[in-house]
CSV table of C-alpha atoms (C1' of nucleotides) and ligand atoms in Angstrom, one decimal:
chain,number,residue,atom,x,y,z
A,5,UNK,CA,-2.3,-55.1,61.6
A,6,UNK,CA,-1.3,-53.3,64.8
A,7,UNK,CA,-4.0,-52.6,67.2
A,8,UNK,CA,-5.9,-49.4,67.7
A,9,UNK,CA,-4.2,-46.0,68.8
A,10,UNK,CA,-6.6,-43.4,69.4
A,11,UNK,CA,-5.0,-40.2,69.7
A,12,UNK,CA,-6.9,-36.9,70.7
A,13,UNK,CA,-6.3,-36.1,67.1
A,14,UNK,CA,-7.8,-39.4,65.8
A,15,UNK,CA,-10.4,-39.5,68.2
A,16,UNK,CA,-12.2,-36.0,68.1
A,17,UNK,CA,-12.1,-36.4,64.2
A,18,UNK,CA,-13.6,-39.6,64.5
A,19,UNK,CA,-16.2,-38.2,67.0
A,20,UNK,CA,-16.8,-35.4,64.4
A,21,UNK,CA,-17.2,-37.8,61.4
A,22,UNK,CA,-19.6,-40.2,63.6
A,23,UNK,CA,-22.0,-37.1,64.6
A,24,UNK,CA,-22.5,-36.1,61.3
A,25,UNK,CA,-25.8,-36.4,59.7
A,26,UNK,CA,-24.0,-35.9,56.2
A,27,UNK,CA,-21.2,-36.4,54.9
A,28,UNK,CA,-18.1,-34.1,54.8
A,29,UNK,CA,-15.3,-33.7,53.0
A,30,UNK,CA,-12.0,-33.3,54.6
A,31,UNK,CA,-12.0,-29.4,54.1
A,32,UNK,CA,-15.6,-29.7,55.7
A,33,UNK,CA,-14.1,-31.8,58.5
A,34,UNK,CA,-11.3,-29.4,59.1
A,35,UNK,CA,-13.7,-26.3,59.1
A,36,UNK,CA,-16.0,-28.2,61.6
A,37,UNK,CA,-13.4,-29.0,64.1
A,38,UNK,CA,-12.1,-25.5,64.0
A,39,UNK,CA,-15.6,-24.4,65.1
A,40,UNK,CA,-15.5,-27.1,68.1
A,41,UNK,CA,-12.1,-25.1,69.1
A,42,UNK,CA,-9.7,-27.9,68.0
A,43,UNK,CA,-6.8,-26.9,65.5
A,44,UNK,CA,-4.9,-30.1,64.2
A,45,UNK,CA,-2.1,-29.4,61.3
A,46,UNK,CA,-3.8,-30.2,57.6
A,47,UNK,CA,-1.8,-33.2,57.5
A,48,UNK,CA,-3.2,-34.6,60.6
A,49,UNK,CA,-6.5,-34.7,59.8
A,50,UNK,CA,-5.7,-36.6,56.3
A,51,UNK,CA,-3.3,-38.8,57.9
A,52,UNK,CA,-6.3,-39.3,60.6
A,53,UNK,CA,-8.9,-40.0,57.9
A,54,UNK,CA,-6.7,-42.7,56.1
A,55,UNK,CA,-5.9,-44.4,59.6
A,56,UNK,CA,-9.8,-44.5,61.0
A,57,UNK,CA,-10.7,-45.3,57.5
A,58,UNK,CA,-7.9,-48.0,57.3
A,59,UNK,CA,-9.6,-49.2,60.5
A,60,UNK,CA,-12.8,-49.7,59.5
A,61,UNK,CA,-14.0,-47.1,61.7
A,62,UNK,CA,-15.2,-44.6,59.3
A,63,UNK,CA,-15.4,-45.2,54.9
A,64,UNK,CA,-14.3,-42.8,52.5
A,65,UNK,CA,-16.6,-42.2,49.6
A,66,UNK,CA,-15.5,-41.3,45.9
A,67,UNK,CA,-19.2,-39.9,44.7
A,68,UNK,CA,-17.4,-38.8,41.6
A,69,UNK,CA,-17.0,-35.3,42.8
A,70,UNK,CA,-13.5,-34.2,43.4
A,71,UNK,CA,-13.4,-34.4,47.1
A,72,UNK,CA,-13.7,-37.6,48.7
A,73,UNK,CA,-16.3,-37.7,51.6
A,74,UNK,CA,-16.7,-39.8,54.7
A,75,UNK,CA,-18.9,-41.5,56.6
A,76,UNK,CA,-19.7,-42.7,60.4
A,77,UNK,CA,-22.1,-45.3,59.2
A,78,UNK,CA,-19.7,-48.3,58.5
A,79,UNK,CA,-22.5,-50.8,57.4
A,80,UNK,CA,-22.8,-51.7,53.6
A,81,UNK,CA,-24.9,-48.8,52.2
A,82,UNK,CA,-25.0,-46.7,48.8
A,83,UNK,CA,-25.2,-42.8,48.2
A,84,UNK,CA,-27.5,-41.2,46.0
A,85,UNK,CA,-26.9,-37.3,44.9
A,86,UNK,CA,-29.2,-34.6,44.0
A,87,UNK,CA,-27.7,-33.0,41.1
A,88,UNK,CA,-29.7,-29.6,42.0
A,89,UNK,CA,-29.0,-29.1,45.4
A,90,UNK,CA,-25.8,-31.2,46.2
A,91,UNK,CA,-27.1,-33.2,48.7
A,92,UNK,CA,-26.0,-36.7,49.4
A,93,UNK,CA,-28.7,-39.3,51.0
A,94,UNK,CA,-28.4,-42.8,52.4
A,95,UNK,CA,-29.3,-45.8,50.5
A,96,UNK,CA,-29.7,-48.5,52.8
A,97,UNK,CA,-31.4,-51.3,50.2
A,98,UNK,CA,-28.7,-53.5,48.5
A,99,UNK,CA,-28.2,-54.6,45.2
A,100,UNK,CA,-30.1,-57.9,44.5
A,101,UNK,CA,-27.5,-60.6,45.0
A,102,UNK,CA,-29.0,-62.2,41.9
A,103,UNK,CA,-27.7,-59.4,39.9
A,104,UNK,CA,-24.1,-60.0,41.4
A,105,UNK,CA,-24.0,-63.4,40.5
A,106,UNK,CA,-25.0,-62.3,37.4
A,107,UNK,CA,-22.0,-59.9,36.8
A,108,UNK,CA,-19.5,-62.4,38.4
A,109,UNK,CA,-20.8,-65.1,35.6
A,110,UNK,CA,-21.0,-63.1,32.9
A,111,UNK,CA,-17.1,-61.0,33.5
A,112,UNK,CA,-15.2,-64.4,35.3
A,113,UNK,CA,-14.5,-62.3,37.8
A,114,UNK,CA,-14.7,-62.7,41.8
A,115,UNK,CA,-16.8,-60.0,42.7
A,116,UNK,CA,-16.0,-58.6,46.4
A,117,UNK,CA,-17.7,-55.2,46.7
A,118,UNK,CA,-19.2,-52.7,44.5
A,119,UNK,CA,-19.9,-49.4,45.0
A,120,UNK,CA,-23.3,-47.7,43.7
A,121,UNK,CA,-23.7,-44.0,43.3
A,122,UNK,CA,-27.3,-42.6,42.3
A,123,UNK,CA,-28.4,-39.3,40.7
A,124,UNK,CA,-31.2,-37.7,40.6
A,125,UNK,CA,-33.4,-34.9,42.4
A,126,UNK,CA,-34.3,-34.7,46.2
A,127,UNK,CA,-37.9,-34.4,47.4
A,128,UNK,CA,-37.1,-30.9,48.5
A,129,UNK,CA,-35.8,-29.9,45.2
A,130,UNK,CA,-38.5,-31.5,43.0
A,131,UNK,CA,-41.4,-29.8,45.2
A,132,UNK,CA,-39.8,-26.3,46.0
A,133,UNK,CA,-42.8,-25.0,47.3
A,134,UNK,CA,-43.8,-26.9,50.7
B,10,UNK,CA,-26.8,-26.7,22.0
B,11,UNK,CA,-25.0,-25.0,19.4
B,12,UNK,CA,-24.3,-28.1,16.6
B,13,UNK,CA,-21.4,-30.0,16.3
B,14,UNK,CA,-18.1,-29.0,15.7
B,15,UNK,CA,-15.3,-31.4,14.6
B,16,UNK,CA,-11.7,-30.0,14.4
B,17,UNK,CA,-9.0,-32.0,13.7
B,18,UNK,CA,-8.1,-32.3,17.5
B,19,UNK,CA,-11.6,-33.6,18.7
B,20,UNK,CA,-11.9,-35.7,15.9
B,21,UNK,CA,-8.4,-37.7,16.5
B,22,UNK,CA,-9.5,-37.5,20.1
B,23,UNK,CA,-12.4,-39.1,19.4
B,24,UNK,CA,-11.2,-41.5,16.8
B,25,UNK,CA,-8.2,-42.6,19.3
B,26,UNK,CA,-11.3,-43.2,21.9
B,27,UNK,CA,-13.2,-45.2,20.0
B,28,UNK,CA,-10.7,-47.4,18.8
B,29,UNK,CA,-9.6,-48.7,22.4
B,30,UNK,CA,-10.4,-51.5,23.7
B,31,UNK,CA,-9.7,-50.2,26.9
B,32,UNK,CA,-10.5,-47.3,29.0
B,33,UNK,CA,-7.6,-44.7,29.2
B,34,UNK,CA,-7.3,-41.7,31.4
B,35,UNK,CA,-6.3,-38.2,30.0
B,36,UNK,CA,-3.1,-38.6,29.9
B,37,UNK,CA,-2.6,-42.0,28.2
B,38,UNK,CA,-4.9,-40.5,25.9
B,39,UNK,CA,-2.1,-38.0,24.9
B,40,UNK,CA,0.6,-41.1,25.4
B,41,UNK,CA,-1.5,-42.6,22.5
B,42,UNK,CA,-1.8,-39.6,20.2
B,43,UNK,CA,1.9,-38.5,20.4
B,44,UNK,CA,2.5,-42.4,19.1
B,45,UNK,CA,0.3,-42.0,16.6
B,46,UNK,CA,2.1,-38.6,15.4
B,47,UNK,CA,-0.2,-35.7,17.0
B,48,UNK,CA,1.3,-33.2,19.2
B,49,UNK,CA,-1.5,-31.4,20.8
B,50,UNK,CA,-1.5,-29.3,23.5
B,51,UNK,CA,-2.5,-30.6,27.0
B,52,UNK,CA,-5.2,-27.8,27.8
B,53,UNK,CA,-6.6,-29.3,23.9
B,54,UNK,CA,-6.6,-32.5,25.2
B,55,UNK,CA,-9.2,-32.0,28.0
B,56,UNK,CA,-11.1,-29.5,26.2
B,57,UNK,CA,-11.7,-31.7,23.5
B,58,UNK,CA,-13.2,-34.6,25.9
B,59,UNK,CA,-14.8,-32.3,27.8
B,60,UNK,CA,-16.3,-31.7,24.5
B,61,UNK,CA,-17.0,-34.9,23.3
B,62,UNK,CA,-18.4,-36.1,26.4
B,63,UNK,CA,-20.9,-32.7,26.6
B,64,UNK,CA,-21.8,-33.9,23.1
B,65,UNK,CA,-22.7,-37.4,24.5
B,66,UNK,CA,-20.2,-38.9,21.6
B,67,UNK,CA,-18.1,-40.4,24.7
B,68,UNK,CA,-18.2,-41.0,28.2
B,69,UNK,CA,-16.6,-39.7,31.5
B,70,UNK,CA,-16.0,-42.6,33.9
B,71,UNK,CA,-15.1,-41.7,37.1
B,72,UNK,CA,-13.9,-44.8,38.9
B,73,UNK,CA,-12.6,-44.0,41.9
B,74,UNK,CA,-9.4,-43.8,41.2
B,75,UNK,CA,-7.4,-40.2,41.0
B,76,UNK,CA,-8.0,-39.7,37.5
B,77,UNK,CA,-10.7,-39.7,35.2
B,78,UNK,CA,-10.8,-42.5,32.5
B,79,UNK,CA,-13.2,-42.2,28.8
B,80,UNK,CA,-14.7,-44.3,27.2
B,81,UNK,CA,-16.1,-44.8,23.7
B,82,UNK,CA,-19.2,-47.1,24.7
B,83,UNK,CA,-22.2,-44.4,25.1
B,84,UNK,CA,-25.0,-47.0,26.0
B,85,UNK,CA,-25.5,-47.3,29.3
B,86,UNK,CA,-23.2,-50.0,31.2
B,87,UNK,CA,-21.2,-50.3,33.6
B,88,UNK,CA,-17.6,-51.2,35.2
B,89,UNK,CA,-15.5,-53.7,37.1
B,90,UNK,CA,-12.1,-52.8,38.0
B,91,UNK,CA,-9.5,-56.2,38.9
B,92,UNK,CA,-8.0,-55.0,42.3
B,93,UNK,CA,-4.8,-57.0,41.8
B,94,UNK,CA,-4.2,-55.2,38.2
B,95,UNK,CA,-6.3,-52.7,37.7
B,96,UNK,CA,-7.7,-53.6,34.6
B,97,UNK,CA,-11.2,-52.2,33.9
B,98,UNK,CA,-13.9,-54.3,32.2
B,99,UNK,CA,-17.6,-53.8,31.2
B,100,UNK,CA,-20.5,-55.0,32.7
B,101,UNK,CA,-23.3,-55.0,30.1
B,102,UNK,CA,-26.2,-56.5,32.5
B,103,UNK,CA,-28.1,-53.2,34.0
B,104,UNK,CA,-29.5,-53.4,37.7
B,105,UNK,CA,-32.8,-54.8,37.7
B,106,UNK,CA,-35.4,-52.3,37.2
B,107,UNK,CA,-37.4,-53.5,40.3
B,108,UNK,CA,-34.3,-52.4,42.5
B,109,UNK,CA,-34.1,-48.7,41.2
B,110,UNK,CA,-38.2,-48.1,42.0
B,111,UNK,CA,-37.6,-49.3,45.6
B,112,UNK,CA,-34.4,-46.9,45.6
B,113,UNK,CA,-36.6,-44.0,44.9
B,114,UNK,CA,-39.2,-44.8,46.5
B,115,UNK,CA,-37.6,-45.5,49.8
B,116,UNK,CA,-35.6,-42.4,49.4
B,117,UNK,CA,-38.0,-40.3,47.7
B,118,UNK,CA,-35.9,-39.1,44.8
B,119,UNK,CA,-36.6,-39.2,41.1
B,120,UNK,CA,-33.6,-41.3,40.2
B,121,UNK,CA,-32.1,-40.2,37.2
B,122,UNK,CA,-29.0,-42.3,36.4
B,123,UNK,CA,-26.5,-45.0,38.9
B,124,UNK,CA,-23.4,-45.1,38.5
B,125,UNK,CA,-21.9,-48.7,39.6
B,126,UNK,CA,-18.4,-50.1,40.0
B,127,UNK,CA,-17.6,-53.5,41.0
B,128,UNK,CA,-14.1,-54.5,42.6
B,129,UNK,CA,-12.9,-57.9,42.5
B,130,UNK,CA,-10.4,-59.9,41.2
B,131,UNK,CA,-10.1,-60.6,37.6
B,132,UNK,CA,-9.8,-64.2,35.5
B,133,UNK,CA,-6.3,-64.1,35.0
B,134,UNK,CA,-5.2,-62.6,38.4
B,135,UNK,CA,-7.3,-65.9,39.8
B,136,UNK,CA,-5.4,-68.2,37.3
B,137,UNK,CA,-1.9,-66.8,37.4
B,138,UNK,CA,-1.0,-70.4,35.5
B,139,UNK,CA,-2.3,-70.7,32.4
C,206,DA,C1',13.1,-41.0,87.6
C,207,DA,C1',16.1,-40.8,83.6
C,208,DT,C1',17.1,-42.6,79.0
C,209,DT,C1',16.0,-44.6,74.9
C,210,DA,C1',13.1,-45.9,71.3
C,211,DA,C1',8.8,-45.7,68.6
C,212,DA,C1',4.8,-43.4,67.1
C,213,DT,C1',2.5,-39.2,66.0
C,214,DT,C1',1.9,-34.4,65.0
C,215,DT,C1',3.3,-30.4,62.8
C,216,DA,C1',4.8,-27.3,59.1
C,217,DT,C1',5.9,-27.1,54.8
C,218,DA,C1',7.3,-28.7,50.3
C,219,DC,C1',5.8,-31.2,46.7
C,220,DT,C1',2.7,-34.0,43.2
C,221,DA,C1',-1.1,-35.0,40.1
C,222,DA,C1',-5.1,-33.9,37.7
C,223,DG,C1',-7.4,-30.6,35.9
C,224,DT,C1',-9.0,-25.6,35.0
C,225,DC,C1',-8.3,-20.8,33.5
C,226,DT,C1',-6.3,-17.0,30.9
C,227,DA,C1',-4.6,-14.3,27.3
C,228,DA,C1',-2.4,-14.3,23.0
C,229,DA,C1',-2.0,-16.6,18.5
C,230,DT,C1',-4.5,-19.3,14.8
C,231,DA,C1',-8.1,-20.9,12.3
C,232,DC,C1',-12.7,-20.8,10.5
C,233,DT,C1',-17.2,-18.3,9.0
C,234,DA,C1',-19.9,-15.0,7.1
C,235,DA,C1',-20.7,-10.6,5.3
D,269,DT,C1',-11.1,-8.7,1.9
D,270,DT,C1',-12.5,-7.8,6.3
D,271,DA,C1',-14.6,-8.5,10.5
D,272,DG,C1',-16.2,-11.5,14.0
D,273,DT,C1',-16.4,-15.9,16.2
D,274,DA,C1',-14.4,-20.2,17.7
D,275,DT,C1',-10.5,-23.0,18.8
D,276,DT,C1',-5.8,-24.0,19.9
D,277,DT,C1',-1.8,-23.1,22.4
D,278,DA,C1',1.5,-22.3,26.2
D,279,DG,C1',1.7,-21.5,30.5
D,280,DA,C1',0.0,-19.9,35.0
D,281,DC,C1',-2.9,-21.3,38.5
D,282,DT,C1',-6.1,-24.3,41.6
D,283,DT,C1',-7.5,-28.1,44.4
D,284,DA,C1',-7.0,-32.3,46.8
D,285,DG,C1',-4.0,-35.0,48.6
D,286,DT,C1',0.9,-37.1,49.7
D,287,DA,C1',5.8,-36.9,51.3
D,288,DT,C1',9.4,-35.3,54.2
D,289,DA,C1',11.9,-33.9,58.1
D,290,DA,C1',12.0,-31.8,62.5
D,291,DA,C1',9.6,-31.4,66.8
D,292,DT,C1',6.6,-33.5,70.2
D,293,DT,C1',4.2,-37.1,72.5
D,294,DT,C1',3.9,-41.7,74.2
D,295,DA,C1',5.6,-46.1,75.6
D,296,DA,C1',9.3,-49.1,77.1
D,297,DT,C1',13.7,-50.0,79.5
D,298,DT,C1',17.1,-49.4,82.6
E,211,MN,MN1,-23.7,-42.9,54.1
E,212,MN,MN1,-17.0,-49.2,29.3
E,213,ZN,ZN1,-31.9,-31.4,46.1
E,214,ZN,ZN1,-6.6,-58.7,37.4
DNA sequence: AATTAAATTTATACTAAGTCTAAATACTAA
DNA sequence: TTAGTATTTAGACTTAGTATAAATTTAATT
């Protein structure tokens, strides 16, 4: 509840994070700002990624792997995985609010947010000619 | 793909796992079997529902949260977790059908599974009277 | 400007969840 | 039996992340 502080430290990894066209891990994130010729302590960039996270200014994403990843795009979106190749896409259509007021009915409970992960295989994997 | 084999360990593992009402990690897995006089050894413990899970007799649910949580419910359904106490209930209505094609359409995967977790807050953390 | 206080970074120790390894047991099949 | 395979066990190890305490930076006060 305190307003913003963006350090360098804070503010190159949030730079890094929101110019990414995937979406690292913190070992990525690390690895990437060494190769832009910053070196922030391991700790840092954690305590960094919980802050801008905290902020709303990034979201961390538990796909079920053992990493968490993160992600510039701050809107309301979904993840889908390609279980051959890794690869994590956007999914930008929501769940059909019928079906939430659905779940809410049917378990009594106030639903706030839900968090969808998807597997399957990416175009490039399912046509690996091309 | 070699056919089922159940020792003594998987099967009280899987007994203990079926019985729940509830979704317990690893390690109130082994709380539970020590009550109920086993003693087996940790590294059995997750071999066994790595096991069981690879034999599709129970489910891996990863939530989220740092550790892993099984279930004995094999059809397909999903989860809501109360933020207030944690408790994790099922959600037995799937998404609708017409959702998923427009996810894989738009995204051009063949969509194999979704994995979905609701947050909210549950009846009884709503009613704390009562 | 100098001094104090608060916030942040750093290095490193530590924790939690789970995997790996090698020896000991148990089970199966000649 | 005996040999071969599978499983369990104990304990070392790995990975991702948190906690701590000293050092540094930043902001506020005199
Ligand atoms: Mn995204
Ligand atoms: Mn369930
Ligand atoms: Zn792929
Ligand atoms: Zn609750």
């Amino acid at each position: 509840m305190s307003r913003l502080n963006l350090t360098t430290q804070r503010k190159a990894i949030l730079d890094l994070v929101q110019s990414c066209e995937d979406h690292p891990t913190a070992a990525e994130i690390m690895e990437r700002l060494r190769m832009n010729g910053h070196q922030f302590a391991y700790g840092t960039v954690y305590n960094s990624l919980r802050y801008l996270t905290d902020a709303g200014l990034i979201r961390e994403l538990k796909l079920g792997e053992t990493a968490s990843r993160y992600d510039g795009r701050t809107e309301d979106h979904y993840h889908i995985v390609c279980k051959k190749c890794g690869r994590v896409d956007e999914v930008l259509s929501a769940p059909p609010a019928e079906w939430i007021r659905e779940v809410a009915a049917k378990t009594n409970y106030d639903v706030h947010h839900s968090q969808v992960v998807f597997e399957g295989v990416c175009y490039s994997c399912k046509h690996p000619n091309a």
